[in-house]
XYZ file of C-alpha atoms in Angstrom:
701
model
C 13.573 -5.556 16.406
C 11.089 -8.281 15.526
C 9.391 -8.740 18.904
C 6.290 -6.888 17.943
C 2.852 -6.087 19.307
C 1.869 -7.431 22.709
C -1.249 -8.801 21.180
C -2.384 -12.354 21.614
C -5.004 -14.538 20.018
C -6.209 -18.131 20.199
C -5.998 -20.403 17.220
C -7.034 -23.765 15.919
C -4.633 -26.672 16.244
C -4.572 -30.356 15.526
C -6.377 -31.646 12.504
C -7.585 -28.275 11.170
C -4.259 -26.467 11.721
C -4.832 -24.146 14.610
C -2.995 -21.289 13.007
C -5.304 -21.172 10.016
C -7.985 -19.490 12.057
C -5.478 -17.007 13.389
C -4.874 -15.956 9.811
C -8.598 -15.466 9.405
C -9.188 -13.595 12.642
C -5.992 -11.786 13.523
C -6.986 -8.631 11.670
C -9.630 -7.997 14.300
C -7.821 -9.376 17.355
C -4.416 -7.841 17.784
C -4.518 -6.304 21.235
C -6.456 -8.848 23.276
C -7.151 -12.533 23.358
C -10.136 -13.806 21.396
C -11.531 -17.086 22.618
C -11.735 -19.690 19.873
C -12.562 -23.364 20.308
C -9.985 -25.764 18.932
C -10.186 -29.329 17.774
C -7.526 -31.480 19.375
C -8.622 -34.536 17.437
C -11.331 -35.469 14.970
C -14.092 -35.826 17.542
C -13.687 -33.414 20.463
C -13.393 -29.678 20.998
C -10.961 -28.372 23.579
C -9.586 -25.030 24.611
C -6.255 -24.147 23.030
C -3.044 -22.421 23.924
C -2.473 -18.697 23.388
C 0.042 -17.499 20.813
C 1.660 -14.081 20.819
C 1.422 -12.153 17.549
C 4.813 -10.581 16.922
C 5.093 -10.077 13.161
C 7.982 -11.369 11.098
C 9.236 -13.348 14.074
C 6.049 -15.428 13.955
C 6.230 -18.956 12.631
C 3.553 -18.960 9.890
C 4.048 -22.593 8.971
C 0.544 -24.033 9.261
C -0.986 -20.555 8.966
C -0.079 -19.274 5.516
C -1.537 -20.598 2.268
C 1.214 -19.150 0.025
C 4.831 -18.144 0.464
C 3.930 -14.557 -0.444
C 2.015 -13.532 2.641
C 3.095 -12.345 6.048
C 2.772 -9.738 8.731
C 5.035 -7.103 10.235
C 4.431 -5.967 13.791
C 4.633 -2.750 15.734
C 8.148 -3.054 17.160
C 9.630 -3.718 13.722
C 7.725 -0.817 12.163
C 8.633 1.568 15.007
C 12.347 0.972 14.614
C 12.459 1.576 10.858
C 13.832 5.036 10.006
C 11.221 6.571 7.693
C 11.565 9.632 5.502
C 7.878 9.599 4.530
C 4.801 7.936 6.024
C 4.159 5.740 2.991
C 7.524 4.000 3.360
C 5.928 1.883 6.068
C 4.701 -0.302 3.181
C 8.305 -1.071 2.233
C 8.054 -3.773 4.899
C 6.252 -5.702 2.120
C 8.891 -7.758 0.238
C 9.779 -6.159 -3.096
C 7.808 -2.953 -2.446
C 9.348 0.473 -3.093
C 7.631 3.821 -2.522
C 9.062 7.008 -3.981
C 7.928 10.557 -4.718
C 8.027 12.696 -7.857
C 6.282 15.726 -6.373
C 5.483 17.314 -3.018
C 5.256 15.120 0.056
C 1.519 15.719 0.406
C 0.851 13.857 -2.817
C 0.391 10.061 -2.881
C 3.599 8.069 -3.320
C 4.687 6.317 -6.488
C 4.445 2.580 -5.746
C 6.383 -0.272 -7.348
C 6.060 -4.010 -6.659
C 6.374 -7.234 -8.675
C 7.357 -5.444 -11.855
C 4.387 -3.090 -11.680
C 4.911 0.627 -11.810
C 1.700 1.129 -9.855
C 1.656 4.904 -10.343
C -0.209 5.895 -7.156
C -1.742 2.524 -6.332
C -3.315 0.760 -9.331
C -3.080 -3.062 -9.028
C -2.139 -3.115 -5.320
C -5.054 -3.066 -2.905
C -4.415 -1.119 0.298
C -6.757 -0.927 3.274
C -6.671 0.990 6.527
C -8.536 -1.306 8.886
C -11.685 -2.147 6.863
C -11.566 1.035 4.765
C -10.237 0.927 1.187
C -7.528 3.494 0.439
C -7.505 2.952 -3.350
C -9.761 5.564 -4.963
C -11.203 4.529 -8.343
C -11.863 7.082 -11.090
C -9.699 9.602 -9.271
C -8.937 13.095 -10.507
C -5.191 12.417 -10.603
C -5.116 8.707 -11.394
C -7.199 5.563 -11.075
C -6.539 3.786 -7.779
C -4.953 6.844 -6.132
C -3.722 5.708 -2.684
C -2.708 8.427 -0.228
C -0.778 7.087 2.776
C 0.240 10.514 4.061
C -2.666 10.471 6.513
C -0.910 7.780 8.555
C 0.607 8.437 11.961
C 3.296 5.718 11.841
C 3.504 5.367 15.629
C -0.198 4.486 15.747
C 0.121 1.573 13.278
C -0.020 -1.667 15.243
C 0.860 -4.046 12.422
C 0.391 -4.674 8.722
C -0.558 -7.818 6.854
C 0.407 -8.373 3.225
C -0.582 -10.877 0.546
C 1.111 -10.779 -2.861
C -0.644 -11.987 -5.994
C -4.361 -12.564 -6.783
C -4.620 -15.955 -5.020
C -6.745 -14.693 -2.126
C -10.533 -14.676 -2.407
C -11.007 -11.698 -0.084
C -8.899 -9.405 -2.314
C -10.780 -8.050 -5.310
C -10.249 -4.860 -7.316
C -6.715 -3.427 -7.491
C -5.362 -6.749 -6.190
C -3.563 -8.253 -9.186
C -0.176 -7.555 -7.590
C -1.543 -8.231 -4.095
C -2.673 -6.192 -1.142
C -1.865 -4.956 2.345
C -3.974 -4.017 5.357
C -2.756 -1.559 8.004
C -4.159 -2.101 11.491
C -4.173 0.735 14.010
C -3.611 0.591 17.761
C -6.627 0.034 20.004
C -5.095 1.151 23.287
C -2.073 2.795 24.887
C -0.629 1.464 28.125
C 0.210 5.066 29.104
C 0.096 8.537 27.513
C 2.477 8.882 24.552
C 4.353 11.895 23.262
C 6.959 12.460 20.549
C 8.879 15.556 19.472
C 11.086 15.398 16.374
C 13.249 17.970 14.671
C 15.560 17.829 11.704
C 17.206 19.446 8.710
C 15.349 21.580 6.151
C 12.697 22.816 8.549
C 11.470 19.414 9.704
C 9.269 19.583 12.815
C 6.884 16.918 14.060
C 4.774 16.382 17.181
C 2.727 13.298 18.100
C 0.502 13.073 21.195
C -1.789 10.303 22.356
C -3.556 9.000 25.435
C -6.012 6.314 26.368
C -8.253 5.294 29.206
C -9.956 2.072 30.241
C -13.217 1.780 32.154
C -14.687 -1.636 32.614
C -14.826 -3.317 29.237
C -14.455 -0.060 27.300
C -11.306 1.603 26.051
C -10.931 5.092 24.586
C -7.891 6.228 22.575
C -7.217 9.765 21.359
C -4.198 10.948 19.407
C -2.909 13.326 16.776
C 0.055 14.592 14.790
C 1.277 17.943 13.490
C 4.102 18.108 10.935
C 5.964 20.829 9.065
C 8.649 20.363 6.423
C 10.303 22.601 3.818
C 12.672 20.063 2.263
C 15.902 20.811 0.369
C 14.040 22.348 -2.568
C 14.884 25.802 -3.929
C 11.180 26.552 -3.625
C 10.398 25.611 0.029
C 7.745 22.930 0.287
C 6.060 24.531 3.329
C 4.206 21.312 4.035
C 1.707 21.528 6.871
C 0.067 18.242 7.914
C -2.450 17.523 10.658
C -3.815 14.051 11.473
C -6.108 12.959 14.267
C -7.511 9.682 15.564
C -10.210 8.755 18.085
C -11.124 5.159 18.853
C -13.599 3.571 21.253
C -13.519 -0.188 21.803
C -15.818 -2.402 23.872
C -14.984 -6.022 24.535
C -17.368 -8.603 25.872
C -16.986 -12.334 26.347
C -17.932 -13.175 22.757
C -18.421 -9.749 21.157
C -16.176 -6.837 20.310
C -17.242 -3.434 19.013
C -14.927 -0.673 17.764
C -15.733 2.824 16.509
C -12.887 4.639 14.708
C -12.806 8.295 13.604
C -9.903 9.676 11.549
C -9.184 13.159 10.230
C -6.425 14.492 7.964
C -5.520 17.779 6.279
C -2.381 18.688 4.337
C -1.113 21.559 2.199
C 2.161 21.863 0.316
C 4.205 23.375 -2.513
C 5.587 20.921 -5.067
C 8.862 20.490 -6.853
C 7.945 18.023 -9.596
C 10.333 16.033 -11.783
C 12.584 18.159 -14.010
C 14.337 17.421 -17.350
C 17.931 16.232 -17.086
C 19.043 18.684 -19.763
C 18.184 21.724 -17.683
C 20.282 20.436 -14.776
C 23.180 19.482 -17.058
C 23.204 22.992 -18.525
C 23.396 24.546 -15.076
C 20.222 26.572 -15.623
C 18.746 25.186 -12.395
C 20.084 22.964 -9.637
C 19.124 19.393 -8.776
C 16.569 20.676 -6.270
C 15.154 23.394 -8.505
C 12.034 23.440 -10.621
C 10.769 24.825 -13.907
C 7.367 26.002 -12.631
C 7.566 27.489 -9.092
C 3.784 27.691 -8.571
C 2.928 23.993 -8.194
C 1.367 22.380 -5.128
C -1.812 21.076 -3.614
C -3.988 20.432 -0.617
C -5.723 17.257 0.553
C -8.336 16.369 3.142
C -9.827 13.114 4.356
C -12.283 12.321 7.134
C -13.626 8.869 7.942
C -15.826 7.030 10.398
C -15.868 3.241 10.651
C -17.578 0.675 12.851
C -16.341 -2.883 13.346
C -18.219 -5.681 15.126
C -16.816 -9.148 15.746
C -18.727 -12.023 17.313
C -16.839 -15.169 18.276
C -18.934 -18.288 17.881
C -18.392 -21.852 19.064
C -17.037 -22.909 15.685
C -15.813 -19.669 14.151
C -16.589 -15.966 14.022
C -18.640 -13.284 12.316
C -17.186 -9.881 11.442
C -19.135 -6.901 10.080
C -17.522 -3.550 9.160
C -19.164 -0.361 7.921
C -17.449 2.862 6.859
C -18.015 6.286 5.349
C -15.197 8.488 3.979
C -14.907 12.055 2.683
C -11.946 12.854 0.427
C -10.905 16.042 -1.347
C -7.799 16.847 -3.393
C -6.752 19.916 -5.358
C -3.512 19.549 -7.300
C -1.525 21.868 -9.571
C 1.057 20.177 -11.829
C 3.135 20.922 -14.924
C 4.885 17.988 -16.573
C 5.636 19.329 -20.083
C 6.180 23.057 -19.246
C 5.586 24.877 -22.583
C 4.946 22.046 -25.035
C 1.192 22.540 -25.482
C 1.000 26.272 -24.769
C 4.146 28.246 -25.565
C 2.775 31.444 -24.057
C 0.943 30.490 -20.863
C 2.558 27.115 -20.146
C 1.115 23.652 -19.569
C 0.116 23.842 -15.915
C -3.004 21.857 -15.069
C -5.358 21.774 -12.098
C -6.833 18.408 -11.089
C -9.594 18.104 -8.510
C -11.323 15.216 -6.788
C -14.160 15.550 -4.296
C -15.994 12.424 -3.184
C -17.937 10.592 -0.536
C -17.628 6.845 -0.358
C -19.166 4.254 1.893
C -19.438 0.539 2.244
C -20.073 -2.588 4.283
C -17.933 -5.717 4.623
C -19.059 -8.936 6.283
C -17.235 -12.237 6.733
C -18.347 -15.501 8.344
C -15.723 -18.046 9.381
C -16.822 -21.593 10.226
C -14.863 -24.665 11.302
C -16.226 -28.194 10.919
C -15.571 -31.805 10.014
C -17.191 -33.463 7.020
C -16.592 -37.164 6.325
C -13.747 -37.084 8.809
C -11.965 -34.217 7.028
C -11.513 -30.908 8.929
C -12.496 -27.804 6.959
C -12.292 -24.054 7.448
C -14.948 -22.175 5.460
C -14.794 -18.415 4.949
C -17.501 -16.527 3.101
C -17.956 -12.806 2.742
C -19.526 -9.884 0.938
C -18.037 -6.455 0.178
C -20.258 -3.539 -0.832
C -18.925 -0.120 -1.868
C -20.270 3.034 -3.478
C -18.476 6.242 -4.560
C -20.144 9.591 -5.302
C -17.428 11.437 -7.227
C -16.869 14.901 -8.694
C -13.637 15.228 -10.707
C -12.227 17.952 -12.910
C -9.274 18.728 -15.157
C -8.542 22.374 -15.964
C -5.857 24.517 -17.542
C -4.233 26.883 -15.061
C -1.533 29.525 -14.755
C 0.198 30.164 -11.418
C -2.640 28.279 -9.633
C -5.315 30.404 -11.294
C -7.817 28.125 -13.020
C -8.533 28.693 -16.713
C -10.271 26.590 -19.368
C -12.033 23.351 -18.497
C -10.586 20.263 -20.210
C -13.065 17.868 -18.657
C -15.456 17.865 -15.696
C -17.466 14.848 -14.551
C -19.853 13.616 -11.923
C -19.631 9.863 -11.427
C -21.622 7.306 -9.468
C -19.690 4.087 -9.120
C -20.764 1.011 -7.169
C -19.502 -2.513 -6.662
C -20.642 -5.681 -4.939
C -18.278 -8.571 -4.354
C -18.912 -11.958 -2.821
C -16.398 -14.667 -2.065
C -16.044 -18.097 -0.523
C -12.887 -19.962 0.467
C -12.636 -23.553 1.725
C -9.468 -24.783 3.412
C -9.338 -28.559 3.909
C -6.791 -30.665 5.779
C -6.744 -34.022 4.011
C -3.693 -35.274 5.868
C -1.396 -33.869 8.582
C 0.968 -33.015 5.738
C -1.492 -31.839 3.087
C -3.899 -28.883 2.911
C -5.830 -27.407 -0.013
C -7.593 -24.081 -0.412
C -10.294 -23.541 -3.028
C -11.777 -20.097 -3.533
C -14.225 -18.288 -5.759
C -14.970 -14.597 -6.048
C -17.738 -12.819 -7.993
C -17.777 -9.050 -8.555
C -20.407 -6.814 -10.142
C -19.756 -3.165 -11.083
C -21.917 -0.283 -12.216
C -20.795 3.106 -13.588
C -22.742 6.251 -14.403
C -20.794 9.168 -15.882
C -22.198 12.688 -16.318
C -19.614 14.635 -18.314
C -19.530 18.309 -19.290
C -19.436 16.952 -22.871
C -22.629 14.850 -23.166
C -20.968 12.672 -25.779
C -18.698 11.295 -23.016
C -21.573 10.577 -20.630
C -23.193 7.190 -20.204
C -23.673 4.114 -18.088
C -21.814 0.808 -18.060
C -21.966 -2.367 -16.012
C -19.804 -5.451 -15.849
C -19.298 -8.641 -13.867
C -16.369 -10.993 -13.442
C -15.726 -14.303 -11.666
C -12.304 -15.129 -10.202
C -11.515 -18.710 -9.099
C -8.490 -19.449 -6.880
C -6.747 -22.617 -5.723
C -3.666 -23.580 -3.753
C -2.103 -26.672 -2.246
C 0.168 -26.811 0.795
C 2.479 -29.746 1.479
C 4.470 -30.129 4.709
C 7.447 -32.426 4.031
C 9.058 -31.844 7.441
C 8.278 -30.004 10.625
C 8.919 -26.314 10.071
C 8.819 -26.428 6.259
C 5.969 -26.006 3.776
C 5.795 -26.130 -0.010
C 3.108 -24.193 -1.888
C 1.562 -24.493 -5.324
C -1.143 -22.018 -6.241
C -2.853 -20.046 -8.929
C -5.757 -17.751 -9.414
C -7.622 -15.227 -11.486
C -7.899 -11.587 -10.471
C -8.842 -8.295 -12.067
C -8.632 -4.559 -11.935
C -11.276 -2.032 -12.870
C -10.702 0.797 -15.310
C -11.492 4.449 -14.750
C -15.245 4.950 -15.230
C -14.593 7.874 -17.593
C -12.685 5.568 -19.898
C -15.635 3.168 -20.110
C -17.988 5.776 -21.621
C -15.586 8.058 -23.508
C -16.236 8.716 -27.206
C -14.429 11.995 -27.887
C -10.925 13.046 -26.807
C -11.584 16.203 -24.745
C -8.328 17.816 -25.921
C -8.142 16.990 -29.643
C -11.829 16.322 -30.311
C -10.926 13.114 -32.149
C -13.059 9.969 -31.746
C -11.699 7.397 -29.287
C -12.746 3.905 -28.268
C -14.116 3.157 -24.823
C -12.337 0.552 -22.690
C -13.628 -2.544 -20.949
C -14.710 -1.787 -17.360
C -12.924 -4.835 -15.884
C -9.607 -6.363 -16.940
C -8.648 -9.973 -16.207
C -5.364 -11.042 -14.574
C -3.985 -14.580 -14.162
C -1.277 -15.741 -11.800
C 0.574 -18.864 -10.704
C 3.115 -19.386 -7.950
C 5.402 -22.026 -6.475
C 6.795 -21.285 -3.023
C 8.690 -22.429 0.034
C 8.485 -21.412 3.688
C 10.832 -22.727 6.338
C 11.382 -21.978 10.009
C 14.152 -23.164 12.288
C 13.402 -22.559 15.940
C 13.015 -18.911 16.904
C 15.987 -17.667 14.926
C 15.264 -18.257 11.217
C 12.327 -17.538 8.899
C 12.721 -17.793 5.117
C 10.230 -17.648 2.268
C 10.869 -17.931 -1.452
C 8.482 -17.867 -4.396
C 8.654 -18.122 -8.161
C 5.621 -16.496 -9.753
C 4.084 -15.400 -13.024
C 1.352 -12.850 -13.711
C -0.482 -11.928 -16.900
C -2.812 -9.016 -17.587
C -5.242 -9.009 -20.497
C -4.753 -5.268 -20.884
C -2.917 -2.415 -19.247
C -5.427 0.083 -20.569
C -5.132 3.282 -18.601
C -7.197 6.424 -18.298
C -4.677 9.290 -18.299
C -5.969 11.772 -15.756
C -3.391 14.362 -16.838
C -4.894 14.426 -20.337
C -8.485 13.374 -19.772
C -8.328 10.475 -22.245
C -7.352 6.791 -22.439
C -4.131 5.084 -23.443
C -3.964 1.445 -24.575
C -0.862 -0.293 -23.283
C -1.731 -3.845 -24.403
C -1.447 -7.251 -22.762
C 1.470 -7.924 -20.448
C 3.230 -10.755 -18.675
C 5.548 -10.754 -15.680
C 7.652 -13.484 -14.090
C 9.753 -13.129 -10.997
C 11.408 -14.456 -7.870
C 10.802 -13.026 -4.394
C 12.582 -13.944 -1.157
C 12.089 -12.745 2.419
C 14.533 -13.670 5.174
C 14.596 -13.113 8.919
C 17.612 -14.220 10.959
C 18.412 -13.788 14.651
C 21.918 -15.221 15.100
C 22.234 -13.907 18.677
C 19.872 -12.566 21.307
C 21.013 -9.011 20.529
C 21.296 -9.030 16.732
C 18.537 -9.319 14.128
C 19.105 -9.417 10.363
C 16.537 -9.288 7.584
C 16.619 -9.074 3.816
C 14.014 -9.018 1.044
C 14.950 -9.650 -2.587
C 12.748 -9.361 -5.657
C 13.732 -9.912 -9.292
C 11.233 -9.410 -12.117
C 11.033 -9.691 -15.902
C 8.143 -7.615 -17.309
C 7.179 -7.561 -20.988
C 4.322 -6.533 -23.266
C 2.844 -9.719 -24.714
C 1.833 -8.408 -28.142
C 5.006 -6.512 -29.063
C 8.145 -7.743 -30.753
C 11.394 -8.260 -28.821
C 12.607 -4.814 -29.876
C 9.681 -2.946 -28.320
C 8.235 -5.114 -25.558
C 9.653 -3.470 -22.426
C 7.216 -1.995 -19.893
C 8.506 1.479 -18.977
C 9.269 1.927 -15.300
C 8.956 -1.769 -14.380
C 11.769 -2.255 -11.882
C 13.776 -5.394 -12.500
C 15.486 -5.604 -9.111
C 14.489 -4.518 -5.594
C 16.615 -5.326 -2.536
C 16.071 -4.168 1.031
C 18.089 -5.296 4.033
C 18.559 -4.318 7.627
C 20.518 -5.046 10.785
C 19.276 -4.244 14.287
C 21.512 -4.435 17.337
C 19.945 -4.242 20.786
C 22.766 -4.877 23.299
C 20.665 -4.027 26.354
C 17.031 -3.181 26.949
C 16.142 0.279 25.656
C 19.227 0.688 23.430
C 19.276 0.074 19.688
C 21.330 0.723 16.569
C 19.860 0.120 13.111
C 21.200 0.219 9.575
C 18.868 -0.300 6.590
C 19.618 -0.373 2.861
C 17.029 0.064 0.118
C 18.055 -0.537 -3.491
C 16.106 -0.519 -6.719
C 17.892 -1.323 -9.906
C 17.881 -0.053 -13.446
C 14.797 -0.354 -15.642
C 13.707 0.451 -19.155
C 12.220 3.938 -19.529
C 11.005 3.323 -23.068
C 9.613 0.265 -24.845
C 12.680 -0.386 -27.029
C 15.002 -0.324 -23.979
C 17.202 2.317 -25.619
C 16.880 4.557 -22.567
C 17.279 3.104 -19.094
C 17.015 4.546 -15.636
C 19.943 4.469 -13.254
C 19.884 2.376 -10.051
C 19.354 3.936 -6.626
C 20.840 2.747 -3.333
C 20.148 4.482 -0.037
C 21.460 3.839 3.473
C 19.504 4.939 6.545
C 20.821 4.536 10.098
C 19.271 5.142 13.492
C 20.401 4.916 17.115
C 18.404 5.281 20.295
C 18.487 4.901 24.035
C 15.992 5.081 26.870
C 16.686 6.893 30.145
C 14.109 6.891 32.941
C 11.252 6.275 30.559
C 12.322 8.895 28.012
C 13.568 7.667 24.657
C 16.137 9.611 22.648
C 16.663 8.780 18.963
C 18.796 10.082 16.116
C 18.298 9.055 12.480
C 20.594 9.813 9.571
C 18.664 9.474 6.312
C 20.600 8.905 3.087
C 23.661 8.524 5.282
C 26.001 8.062 2.309
C 24.590 11.244 0.685
C 23.833 9.415 -2.575
C 23.056 11.669 -5.555
C 20.451 9.356 -7.033
C 16.933 9.671 -8.379
C 13.680 8.862 -6.621
C 11.789 8.758 -9.922
C 12.840 8.719 -13.604
C 10.570 9.147 -16.631
C 11.316 9.512 -20.342
C 8.988 11.735 -22.349
C 8.894 14.917 -24.445
C 8.772 18.355 -22.850
C 9.563 21.878 -23.944
C 11.368 24.625 -22.070
C 10.985 28.286 -22.958
C 12.936 29.035 -26.144
C 13.190 25.425 -27.331
C 11.802 24.132 -30.636
C 8.042 23.799 -30.730
C 8.176 20.018 -31.067
C 9.943 19.750 -27.718
C 12.800 17.520 -26.602
C 12.580 13.882 -25.524
C 14.507 13.616 -22.279
C 14.832 11.773 -18.978
C 12.932 13.646 -16.278
C 14.076 13.039 -12.719
C 13.089 13.774 -9.167
C 16.203 13.490 -6.953
C 16.448 11.694 -3.656
C 16.813 14.130 -0.798
C 20.355 14.683 0.532
C 21.761 13.438 3.814
C 19.764 14.761 6.742
C 19.731 14.305 10.490
C 16.527 13.960 12.503
C 16.464 13.716 16.286
C 13.565 12.843 18.536
C 12.517 12.520 22.148
C 9.529 10.401 23.160
C 7.746 8.805 26.088
C 5.276 5.963 26.234
C 6.020 4.314 22.877
């Protein structure tokens, strides 16, 4: 299960810790070897050994700078039974992705006690391209992973917490980067079919000529789901990649395209299910749904130098989303209903550059990384009243220009064979210009913030490292919230929010490896936010949630007791509280207190596997006084597969125990037809989908 991508890369060893440079370069060098000089002692440079990059099976002692970072490779990701594309991020310890609407909409994300909504406070990148979309029509930081073709993901790297200089906005809880395949050894094909109208086809092929490689691939997917109103999801994704590799240079051009359309069954009030008026898979408003599109083009250049490397990435992205939702039904408008239409249409572009240099100063080996990140978004967003997907009155419409420039530097120093330190500094500058349909809410704002980082790594014994670290991070606020003066719904005056919000974190951790069969990490961490101010895209105004603090414990374990059996488990426990509230009203709604994932993979002979995976997220407060709590959810997914003459047959049983649990739970006031005008406060749920079988046949993967 854990023997992942066939990639290899060279790394630094000896005094500077050879693996440190692998951590710096591996994002660009997963499929081929990149030549890097290594220092065998304090005075000479020699050529080093090659190390295979496999993912969680890798020994990251000497590589990592905290206990909360790692990588998961292709073989591990391929064997995980997935219900939705976004669940690939559940390979990150403590991460849970759910859905409260149609499968074309971005997932709800939860990690480290953050209910991230659709991505706020967790930075996600696809190669060099940011997936978090600021000042989005549905929610700040909106992160849509549905464009992914899981089979084309080579590996992912994750880093939890704001202790990493290269992670800026949306990175208070951490970040992850998804790296796509650069070549196929042979043409690939996959056909899948399953319950509730599930159909999926994936095709791909590649060719090599001299130093150039070309990869083409795509996916088509249809799915109705168990909903009383069929989802009728229709997804198309495509990928084209050209890569040229020279002796010291590598160039890659990547084009991606994605389109999706669906009907939605949003969360429904518990009272309507309890009364029998509708079933668990029914809905109050049958006319919800959306469509999404994304096209991107990116260019990556890497030059390997005698004492390091230079990487430059450039990208341009087009994104469009139209979404129809109804969360409160007839609370605001008893006659026509509360359906809303949210739109987002934008073009974004940017450039990233990073220089990595190795050297010795006063007899001390150092690894210096410095970089710049430039991004600009040209955004058109709107919020409208609607009935049965027919647009009505405008609540708010805006054109926004948003730009950011970030620079960072990180210095890793090996003072002793058993002691390393990492010092980092990041500086970010932001500019916002908002042109609203109400001129009173238009304006310009700018802000800057500096974020120092530091960590220390001590190696008491071979195979074990202890970590102590801390750092400052931040997240931006929705640009509309920084210039708002008038609530677009009520017309009442409101206060604008600060453009950038500070976060602070500290962590103590342990990483240990025993041969090839055991990898364990554990961390105790704390995280504070100066404000959880939020622009509410569903209402067009801002909501002040106050300062917060979180403390937690996270563990990740990989065990291979025999050559045929692999076990893994990730555990995360969190305590999240508002800092300025009393003990009777300090709970953060939706902040999960317990997340546990575990899996067992049995591979008795080559080409045969059996997998069982459990994902559990515990109860959490749904309201600040903790008087209403969500119920825990535990799901079991199993998969078996075999290969016969190059053709692979798989069968996956999702929600194998047929649990009747909830994917999402919220507590708020809504009104059904005929209820009192003030509405009813209730728990609103979106159920997990029932047990379903999916079978597939593939070649080349």
